[in-house]
């Protein structure tokens, strides 16, 4: 499918508030780390390696794997003439998303390289994060691993780098069940909303499952299948000659009406709003639910591995396409900014060294270390092939999630890192990719936006569960506009006008 770029909100508002961020400079105190953006040359010396302090969520310096990772980075970079001393710092003990930004803003963290999983925008607005643009422009390996969504996000917000595929959910089902469903071939040939409904209904009518689909607290996993089919193609859509948030659109109303039908017909797990992620997944593993959506790549790998361990190879997973209608895609990929990733502390004296670590981990040698682990611990090399040990299953990439162009040849992989369904899910996300810009909500309008979201969540839940009729959506739109929709309207029209 031809890749589409939806007409979406530009970032003029966000850019104006971020102008000038990340422009701090610092004196060089560690040998070749002046923050010049050139991190590919000499770094430090054998007698004076440059300290690079790194903090990452769930990466603890006293863990044996983390100690080995630091040692290997130091040794392998030294062999290339870059002498660093990687020091992993303890992540905050409290909620990382909240605590890490506060630690940087309060000066409590002196990490050079910081992984954020939210909250970074406030840090950037204070000028505490380095603009990564010159580093990326001067890179070799980081630049090569960036896909078009990474590029778009960095152009919009140059403070956070995350080399990973889009965090897009793709629906999966056990392959052995598809072979028992007569509607499966019709769904694959023409994945309309009606064919999806028939597919769901057949799996329940035949007693394969108790419910066709489930989720964990909201509709986002369903939306990954059905948003585009109903015309919810981005954060904003054009309706009656003006731009509005899609949550208040006729397309959203039509979609919620369909979800209500699934609920009324017993195809949608009635506990989808109260399920936690682990409860939802257990329903899937137990065979109570036929289809769930998980993040393409790594999460689908986990689902597949677990299902095969329980029921054998025939129960490996099949990835389903997004529903087809007004458009066809999984949930549009927000390219306003990265939602997580690595930033360089603007006050760091070792900026070039910090980025050099990121560049090395994106290199062929670094990627084997990141994706496969430590030689003779997580894998061995036999006949010039990487063979996983029993400890490989406990290893995970601390830096880059991407599997783009990961096909090492010297040594080569004896077996792929990702199973077939996980790899297919990534391919299908790229096949149906649609990019979307979200609006970075101005601080002064956050209370209005929160009120609007609360209204949506309330009405959507009630409409789906049949507590309110679909006609109540019109009442919701009136309240949505009164709560803040009208206030946002001139911003949207000016942006697109």
XYZ file of C-alpha atoms in Angstrom:
497
model
C 0.000 0.000 0.000
C 1.217 3.456 -0.814
C 2.319 5.198 2.361
C 0.208 8.218 3.187
C 0.988 11.383 5.103
C -2.212 12.808 6.544
C -2.803 16.540 6.620
C -2.369 17.225 10.292
C -1.492 19.884 12.822
C 1.777 21.695 12.312
C 3.951 22.455 15.277
C 4.129 26.223 15.029
C 2.702 26.601 18.509
C 5.097 24.059 19.987
C 8.112 25.366 18.129
C 7.556 28.872 19.422
C 7.555 27.697 23.031
C 10.611 25.513 22.492
C 12.680 28.069 20.597
C 16.116 28.403 22.073
C 15.923 25.177 24.091
C 18.999 23.003 24.326
C 21.481 25.659 23.282
C 23.674 25.551 26.366
C 27.357 24.955 25.854
C 29.984 23.804 28.270
C 33.743 23.706 28.530
C 35.591 20.571 27.561
C 36.909 18.819 30.609
C 37.137 15.267 29.385
C 39.187 15.101 26.241
C 37.327 15.594 22.965
C 33.803 16.073 24.333
C 32.921 19.697 23.682
C 29.448 19.106 22.352
C 30.503 19.856 18.792
C 28.124 17.329 17.315
C 31.042 15.296 15.998
C 31.059 12.131 18.066
C 32.728 9.884 15.503
C 36.346 10.926 16.117
C 38.821 10.394 18.924
C 37.232 10.295 22.384
C 39.479 10.344 25.443
C 42.668 8.295 25.657
C 43.766 4.945 27.087
C 44.992 6.683 30.220
C 42.054 9.068 30.478
C 38.778 7.541 29.285
C 35.769 9.862 29.324
C 33.100 9.098 31.913
C 29.638 8.737 30.399
C 26.950 8.535 33.047
C 23.747 6.907 31.829
C 20.365 6.458 33.472
C 17.744 4.148 31.939
C 14.451 2.901 33.307
C 14.755 -0.625 34.770
C 18.535 -0.747 34.181
C 20.314 -1.201 37.505
C 24.109 -0.918 37.825
C 24.445 -3.807 40.289
C 22.902 -6.371 37.910
C 25.440 -8.742 36.371
C 24.136 -8.273 32.813
C 24.402 -4.495 33.162
C 27.959 -4.715 34.496
C 28.908 -6.914 31.552
C 27.209 -4.536 29.141
C 29.213 -1.572 30.436
C 32.471 -3.540 30.259
C 31.784 -4.640 26.710
C 30.886 -1.155 25.539
C 34.105 0.209 27.017
C 36.270 -2.531 25.497
C 34.698 -2.487 22.043
C 34.710 1.299 21.751
C 38.352 1.409 22.924
C 39.246 -0.967 20.098
C 37.890 1.706 17.746
C 39.917 4.499 19.349
C 37.112 5.873 21.514
C 37.927 5.593 25.188
C 34.896 5.877 27.431
C 33.990 4.693 30.884
C 30.275 3.920 30.860
C 28.687 4.331 34.281
C 25.073 3.227 34.641
C 23.335 5.143 37.412
C 20.460 3.913 39.553
C 17.137 5.065 38.115
C 14.787 6.917 40.461
C 13.145 4.656 43.005
C 9.735 6.286 42.581
C 7.603 6.555 39.439
C 10.168 6.960 36.659
C 7.964 8.994 34.317
C 7.511 11.682 36.969
C 10.722 11.347 38.977
C 13.285 11.418 36.161
C 12.259 14.805 34.702
C 12.100 16.293 38.198
C 15.574 14.964 39.000
C 17.000 16.723 35.940
C 15.143 19.985 36.508
C 16.102 20.061 40.189
C 19.749 19.323 39.445
C 19.599 16.033 41.345
C 20.833 13.999 38.370
C 24.181 14.590 36.690
C 23.685 11.900 34.058
C 25.103 12.735 30.642
C 22.708 10.454 28.793
C 19.130 10.203 30.038
C 16.341 7.904 28.942
C 12.931 9.554 29.261
C 9.580 7.820 29.121
C 7.522 10.988 29.372
C 7.810 14.361 31.059
C 10.729 15.476 28.895
C 8.920 18.377 27.234
C 8.986 20.433 30.444
C 12.731 19.701 30.739
C 13.359 20.789 27.144
C 11.369 23.975 27.650
C 13.828 24.929 30.419
C 16.766 24.551 28.021
C 18.117 21.507 29.850
C 18.237 19.114 26.886
C 20.680 19.251 23.992
C 19.503 19.692 20.414
C 20.553 16.396 18.824
C 20.307 17.602 15.221
C 24.054 18.224 14.634
C 24.984 14.917 16.262
C 22.610 13.003 14.006
C 23.747 14.901 10.914
C 27.353 13.930 11.663
C 26.516 10.318 12.524
C 26.870 7.271 10.335
C 25.017 4.475 12.068
C 22.301 6.374 13.951
C 21.290 8.161 10.776
C 21.175 4.882 8.852
C 18.794 3.293 11.365
C 16.274 6.137 11.375
C 13.048 5.415 9.537
C 10.751 8.109 8.177
C 8.826 8.392 11.446
C 12.055 8.889 13.403
C 13.115 11.602 10.957
C 9.752 13.376 11.185
C 9.788 13.306 14.991
C 13.314 14.698 15.198
C 12.421 17.530 12.813
C 9.539 18.461 15.102
C 11.242 17.890 18.446
C 15.050 17.440 18.307
C 15.687 16.542 21.953
C 14.692 12.895 22.166
C 16.025 10.025 20.034
C 14.502 6.569 19.962
C 15.554 4.127 17.249
C 12.536 1.890 17.322
C 9.622 0.999 15.085
C 6.383 2.890 15.687
C 4.620 1.762 18.882
C 1.624 0.598 16.899
C -0.673 -2.217 17.983
C -1.438 -5.042 15.573
C -4.167 -7.679 16.153
C -3.213 -11.348 16.389
C -4.995 -14.703 16.618
C -3.849 -18.298 17.003
C -3.055 -19.741 13.578
C -4.723 -23.070 14.369
C -7.972 -21.194 15.010
C -7.864 -19.391 11.671
C -7.877 -22.814 10.031
C -11.185 -23.612 11.747
C -12.949 -20.410 10.683
C -14.647 -20.284 7.276
C -14.773 -16.479 7.419
C -11.005 -16.138 7.702
C -10.305 -16.267 3.971
C -12.960 -13.622 3.300
C -11.449 -11.398 5.988
C -7.950 -11.632 4.543
C -9.192 -11.081 0.978
C -11.348 -8.097 1.931
C -10.981 -6.943 5.570
C -14.094 -4.769 5.692
C -15.821 -3.948 8.961
C -18.619 -6.373 8.038
C -16.160 -9.185 7.349
C -14.468 -8.490 10.684
C -17.855 -8.711 12.400
C -18.609 -12.029 10.681
C -15.179 -13.327 11.653
C -15.710 -12.386 15.300
C -19.206 -13.862 15.330
C -18.145 -17.186 13.843
C -15.392 -17.761 16.411
C -17.912 -17.192 19.218
C -20.751 -19.157 17.592
C -18.448 -22.147 17.114
C -17.510 -22.065 20.798
C -13.830 -21.420 20.177
C -13.865 -18.451 22.562
C -16.053 -16.718 25.091
C -15.379 -13.307 23.547
C -13.870 -12.343 20.211
C -11.786 -9.383 21.423
C -10.664 -7.769 24.648
C -8.618 -4.810 25.881
C -7.150 -3.304 29.030
C -8.949 -0.159 30.072
C -9.822 1.782 26.924
C -10.543 1.372 23.216
C -7.039 2.011 21.884
C -6.425 -1.663 21.065
C -9.715 -1.823 19.134
C -8.924 1.476 17.470
C -5.764 -0.041 16.010
C -8.053 -2.247 13.927
C -10.994 0.016 13.163
C -10.039 3.720 13.346
C -9.237 4.194 9.690
C -12.098 2.088 8.408
C -14.534 4.548 9.980
C -12.541 7.634 8.954
C -10.713 8.396 12.180
C -7.515 9.003 10.245
C -5.711 11.402 12.559
C -5.845 13.578 15.627
C -7.916 16.031 13.595
C -10.235 15.503 10.655
C -12.071 17.880 8.398
C -15.832 17.910 8.831
C -18.417 20.352 7.429
C -15.648 22.542 6.063
C -13.656 22.946 9.271
C -11.028 21.077 11.228
C -12.068 19.417 14.477
C -10.607 16.905 16.881
C -11.554 13.465 15.594
C -12.973 12.438 18.966
C -15.930 14.752 18.306
C -16.438 13.678 14.681
C -19.178 11.765 12.907
C -16.539 9.139 12.110
C -15.961 8.597 15.840
C -19.700 8.338 16.415
C -19.991 5.651 13.740
C -17.097 3.734 15.246
C -18.547 3.816 18.763
C -21.867 2.593 17.381
C -20.052 -0.415 15.928
C -18.289 -1.105 19.235
C -21.678 -0.949 20.966
C -22.963 -3.584 18.554
C -19.996 -5.842 19.339
C -20.700 -5.397 23.050
C -24.440 -6.026 22.735
C -23.837 -9.165 20.664
C -21.432 -10.603 23.234
C -18.371 -10.361 21.001
C -16.578 -7.745 23.104
C -15.311 -8.692 26.557
C -17.593 -6.768 28.967
C -14.653 -6.335 31.334
C -12.482 -4.517 28.786
C -12.646 -1.285 30.791
C -11.551 -2.842 34.091
C -9.060 -5.394 32.772
C -5.395 -4.783 33.474
C -2.938 -5.717 30.738
C -1.977 -8.971 32.448
C -5.605 -10.043 32.880
C -6.288 -9.324 29.204
C -3.254 -11.339 28.128
C -4.181 -14.247 30.389
C -7.644 -14.357 28.795
C -5.894 -14.671 25.458
C -3.550 -17.418 26.642
C -6.405 -19.313 28.296
C -8.428 -19.267 25.087
C -11.241 -17.135 26.508
C -10.552 -14.377 23.953
C -9.729 -14.895 20.298
C -8.028 -11.643 19.250
C -5.974 -9.068 21.115
C -3.803 -6.265 19.795
C -0.227 -5.849 20.960
C 2.666 -3.575 20.072
C 4.229 -4.707 16.817
C 7.522 -6.517 17.204
C 8.577 -7.168 20.780
C 5.124 -7.608 22.355
C 3.890 -9.862 19.565
C 7.059 -11.900 20.107
C 6.111 -12.375 23.767
C 2.546 -13.381 22.878
C 3.739 -15.868 20.261
C 6.400 -17.430 22.484
C 3.923 -17.909 25.331
C 1.207 -19.344 23.103
C 3.568 -21.833 21.452
C 4.905 -22.898 24.854
C 1.335 -23.672 25.959
C -0.173 -25.271 22.870
C 2.624 -26.111 20.438
C 3.802 -24.728 17.108
C 0.340 -24.897 15.529
C -0.759 -22.201 17.977
C 1.804 -19.685 16.705
C 0.174 -16.374 15.927
C -1.173 -14.860 12.731
C -1.195 -11.073 12.337
C -4.474 -9.646 11.059
C -4.764 -6.621 8.743
C -6.397 -3.330 9.731
C -10.041 -3.012 8.781
C -10.743 -1.467 5.392
C -13.242 1.310 4.767
C -12.828 5.077 4.447
C -9.113 4.370 4.768
C -7.004 1.386 5.809
C -4.257 1.547 8.404
C -3.481 0.672 11.951
C -3.631 3.637 14.337
C -1.957 6.663 12.749
C 1.586 7.154 14.036
C 2.028 10.377 15.992
C 5.196 12.052 14.721
C 4.875 15.219 16.800
C 7.663 14.002 19.074
C 9.087 10.833 20.470
C 7.114 9.603 23.463
C 10.280 8.049 24.914
C 13.980 7.889 24.166
C 17.463 9.199 24.910
C 18.375 12.812 25.564
C 21.733 14.442 26.262
C 21.920 16.652 29.321
C 22.633 20.189 28.102
C 24.882 20.708 31.138
C 26.967 17.619 30.400
C 30.704 18.266 29.850
C 30.865 15.038 27.828
C 28.262 15.465 25.111
C 30.303 14.066 22.235
C 31.241 11.025 24.309
C 27.619 10.515 25.306
C 26.445 10.533 21.706
C 29.411 8.353 20.716
C 27.942 5.640 22.942
C 24.611 5.923 21.128
C 26.405 5.843 17.779
C 28.403 2.763 18.761
C 25.265 0.942 19.921
C 23.780 1.651 16.475
C 26.853 0.197 14.720
C 26.896 -3.426 13.515
C 29.123 -4.454 16.437
C 27.071 -2.499 18.959
C 23.808 -3.881 17.677
C 24.927 -7.469 18.197
C 25.807 -6.550 21.764
C 22.492 -4.742 22.286
C 20.206 -7.251 20.581
C 21.941 -10.554 21.302
C 23.848 -9.983 24.531
C 27.247 -11.030 25.835
C 29.282 -13.646 24.000
C 29.687 -16.901 25.973
C 26.850 -15.822 28.267
C 23.795 -15.194 26.099
C 25.201 -16.688 22.925
C 28.164 -18.618 21.594
C 29.777 -18.524 18.170
C 29.835 -21.895 16.444
C 30.990 -22.265 12.837
C 30.809 -18.478 12.523
C 27.175 -18.474 13.623
C 25.567 -16.911 16.685
C 23.860 -19.645 18.686
C 21.637 -18.573 21.583
C 22.169 -20.064 25.020
C 19.457 -20.688 27.617
C 20.237 -17.272 29.113
C 19.352 -15.428 25.904
C 15.662 -15.316 26.856
C 16.503 -13.078 29.825
C 18.419 -10.541 27.717
C 16.787 -7.396 26.346
C 18.078 -4.426 24.372
C 18.893 -1.516 26.684
C 19.367 0.956 23.857
C 17.716 0.450 20.460
C 14.562 -1.596 19.866
C 14.744 -1.347 16.106
C 15.363 -4.465 14.039
C 15.835 -2.443 10.865
C 18.584 -4.020 8.740
C 19.609 -6.280 11.618
C 21.037 -9.206 9.708
C 24.584 -9.789 10.964
C 26.814 -11.779 8.638
C 30.092 -12.099 10.524
C 29.093 -13.975 12.551
C 25.627 -14.654 11.215
C 22.541 -15.581 13.216
C 21.768 -19.277 13.472
C 18.125 -18.310 14.055
C 16.293 -14.985 13.773
C 15.913 -12.734 16.794
C 12.195 -12.258 16.086
C 9.704 -15.002 15.350
C 7.685 -14.911 12.126
C 4.602 -13.202 13.565
C 6.662 -10.516 15.324
C 8.585 -9.784 12.143
C 5.392 -9.795 10.085
C 3.736 -7.340 12.461
C 6.537 -4.830 11.862
C 6.312 -5.323 8.107
C 2.553 -4.750 8.168
C 2.883 -1.572 10.237
C 5.233 -0.222 7.569
C 2.941 -1.397 4.775
C -0.064 0.476 6.156
C 1.818 3.388 7.714
C 0.017 6.723 8.083
C 1.756 9.551 9.947
C -0.077 12.077 12.068
C 0.849 15.204 13.988
C -0.742 15.706 17.367
C -1.103 19.064 19.066
C 1.249 19.815 21.935
C -1.344 21.284 24.284
C -0.335 24.709 25.648
C 0.094 24.661 29.420
C -2.645 27.202 29.939
C -5.138 24.996 28.069
C -4.270 21.738 29.837
C -7.236 21.938 32.280
C -9.638 22.319 29.361
C -8.042 19.452 27.465
C -8.208 17.195 30.524
C -11.905 18.025 30.961
C -12.526 17.191 27.302
C -10.762 13.841 27.627
C -12.743 12.961 30.748
C -15.969 13.718 28.897
C -14.933 11.540 25.967
C -13.963 8.628 28.196
C -17.260 8.842 30.088
C -19.505 8.994 27.039
C -17.523 6.441 25.013
C -17.688 3.901 27.846
C -21.408 4.462 28.374
C -22.280 4.288 24.675
C -20.303 1.086 24.124
C -21.883 -0.591 27.173
C -25.381 0.493 26.213
C -25.789 2.720 29.260
C -26.418 5.626 26.880
C -27.838 5.391 23.352
C -25.726 6.378 20.378
C -27.833 9.542 20.089
C -26.122 10.736 23.281
C -23.011 11.356 21.194
C -24.559 14.616 19.977
C -24.978 15.700 23.594
C -21.344 14.756 24.190
C -20.193 16.979 21.313
C -22.053 19.942 22.786
C -20.408 19.400 26.167
C -17.022 18.782 24.513
C -17.202 22.121 22.723
C -18.313 23.926 25.864
C -15.488 22.320 27.897
C -12.795 23.502 25.481
C -13.514 22.489 21.911
C -14.686 25.994 21.019
C -11.537 27.462 22.557
C -9.331 25.219 20.420
C -11.256 25.902 17.202
C -9.445 29.102 16.130
C -6.083 27.393 16.710
C -7.077 24.520 14.451
C -8.524 26.736 11.722
C -5.514 29.075 11.758
C -3.119 26.147 11.585
C -4.816 24.714 8.507
C -5.935 27.997 7.000
